[in-house]
GROMACS .gro file of C-alpha atoms in nm:
model
  102
    1MET     CA    1  -1.960   1.741   1.329
    2ASN     CA    2  -1.931   1.619   1.681
    3THR     CA    3  -1.579   1.709   1.789
    4SER     CA    4  -1.638   1.589   2.145
    5ASP     CA    5  -1.606   1.228   2.026
    6PRO     CA    6  -1.273   1.098   2.165
    7GLY     CA    7  -1.218   0.883   1.854
    8HIS     CA    8  -1.272   1.178   1.622
    9ARG     CA    9  -0.971   1.307   1.431
   10GLU     CA   10  -0.966   1.580   1.173
   11HIS     CA   11  -0.899   1.476   0.816
   12ALA     CA   12  -0.590   1.592   0.633
   13SER     CA   13  -0.583   1.920   0.450
   14VAL     CA   14  -0.587   1.959   0.073
   15ALA     CA   15  -0.213   2.030   0.088
   16THR     CA   16  -0.155   1.689   0.247
   17TYR     CA   17  -0.347   1.515  -0.031
   18ILE     CA   18  -0.145   1.703  -0.291
   19LYS     CA   19   0.179   1.597  -0.120
   20VAL     CA   20   0.061   1.235  -0.112
   21ALA     CA   21  -0.031   1.256  -0.481
   22LEU     CA   22   0.316   1.393  -0.561
   23VAL     CA   23   0.481   1.111  -0.366
   24LEU     CA   24   0.264   0.857  -0.551
   25THR     CA   25   0.367   1.015  -0.882
   26ALA     CA   26   0.734   1.001  -0.784
   27LEU     CA   27   0.705   0.636  -0.679
   28THR     CA   28   0.539   0.551  -1.010
   29GLY     CA   29   0.821   0.730  -1.194
   30ILE     CA   30   1.078   0.530  -0.996
   31GLU     CA   31   0.896   0.207  -1.082
   32VAL     CA   32   0.894   0.288  -1.453
   33GLY     CA   33   1.257   0.401  -1.444
   34ALA     CA   34   1.370   0.090  -1.254
   35ILE     CA   35   1.254  -0.128  -1.542
   36TYR     CA   36   1.509   0.034  -1.774
   37ILE     CA   37   1.810   0.003  -1.539
   38ARG     CA   38   1.980  -0.325  -1.628
   39ALA     CA   39   2.186  -0.330  -1.307
   40LEU     CA   40   1.863  -0.375  -1.110
   41THR     CA   41   1.761  -0.690  -1.299
   42PRO     CA   42   1.847  -0.933  -1.013
   43ILE     CA   43   1.640  -0.735  -0.763
   44LEU     CA   44   1.381  -0.585  -0.997
   45ILE     CA   45   1.079  -0.787  -0.881
   46PRO     CA   46   1.138  -0.731  -0.506
   47THR     CA   47   1.203  -0.362  -0.572
   48LEU     CA   48   0.879  -0.325  -0.766
   49LEU     CA   49   0.687  -0.514  -0.498
   50VAL     CA   50   0.819  -0.287  -0.222
   51LEU     CA   51   0.740   0.026  -0.423
   52SER     CA   52   0.392  -0.107  -0.500
   53LEU     CA   53   0.334  -0.184  -0.133
   54ALA     CA   54   0.436   0.171  -0.041
   55LYS     CA   55   0.194   0.314  -0.298
   56PHE     CA   56  -0.085   0.082  -0.184
   57SER     CA   57  -0.029   0.187   0.177
   58LEU     CA   58  -0.045   0.557   0.093
   59VAL     CA   59  -0.365   0.515  -0.107
   60LEU     CA   60  -0.517   0.304   0.168
   61LEU     CA   61  -0.426   0.541   0.449
   62PHE     CA   62  -0.510   0.872   0.287
   63PHE     CA   63  -0.750   0.830  -0.003
   64MET     CA   64  -0.951   0.551   0.160
   65HIS     CA   65  -0.930   0.740   0.493
   66LEU     CA   66  -0.825   0.439   0.700
   67ARG     CA   67  -0.580   0.664   0.880
   68TYR     CA   68  -0.875   0.851   1.030
   69ASP     CA   69  -1.104   0.554   1.100
   70THR     CA   70  -1.119   0.345   1.413
   71ARG     CA   71  -0.886   0.050   1.461
   72THR     CA   72  -1.178  -0.189   1.422
   73LEU     CA   73  -1.256  -0.070   1.070
   74SER     CA   74  -0.888  -0.082   0.979
   75PHE     CA   75  -0.866  -0.440   1.108
   76ILE     CA   76  -1.175  -0.539   0.910
   77PHE     CA   77  -0.994  -0.429   0.592
   78VAL     CA   78  -0.634  -0.524   0.672
   79GLY     CA   79  -0.707  -0.863   0.835
   80PRO     CA   80  -0.856  -1.031   0.526
   81LEU     CA   81  -0.594  -0.860   0.310
   82LEU     CA   82  -0.317  -1.025   0.512
   83ILE     CA   83  -0.492  -1.362   0.487
   84ALA     CA   84  -0.524  -1.322   0.109
   85LEU     CA   85  -0.155  -1.229   0.086
   86ALA     CA   86  -0.057  -1.536   0.288
   87VAL     CA   87  -0.267  -1.762   0.063
   88PHE     CA   88  -0.118  -1.599  -0.247
   89LEU     CA   89   0.238  -1.651  -0.123
   90ALA     CA   90   0.162  -2.013  -0.027
   91VAL     CA   91   0.025  -2.085  -0.375
   92ILE     CA   92   0.330  -1.924  -0.536
   93ALA     CA   93   0.559  -2.134  -0.314
   94LEU     CA   94   0.370  -2.454  -0.402
   95ILE     CA   95   0.382  -2.378  -0.773
   96GLY     CA   96   0.752  -2.301  -0.746
   97ALA     CA   97   0.816  -2.628  -0.563
   98GLY     CA   98   0.623  -2.819  -0.830
   99VAL     CA   99   0.818  -2.656  -1.113
  100ALA     CA  100   1.149  -2.729  -0.937
  101ARG     CA  101   1.067  -3.102  -0.924
  102ALA     CA  102   0.979  -3.126  -1.293
   0.00000   0.00000   0.00000
């Protein structure tokens, strides 16, 4: 490998990937457990969305190696993802507004 490249960064060690996998496992356990806690019912959906976003981010950064890629490649992936999220939220808002009128 060419280590003289200024944009070059070493990838994480196996221990880092194991730690990330353990965190992902813990987050999944929290998600499953949150479903059974009745006190969380009013905030269950936002809680699950935040936990899912955290898991998605970890997978994206470490297992898809975006953490070690250039900013351009990260933008090529994250840019359209943000646009898709905005469209999704707009559609949900429009459907919700339509249901509220009926």
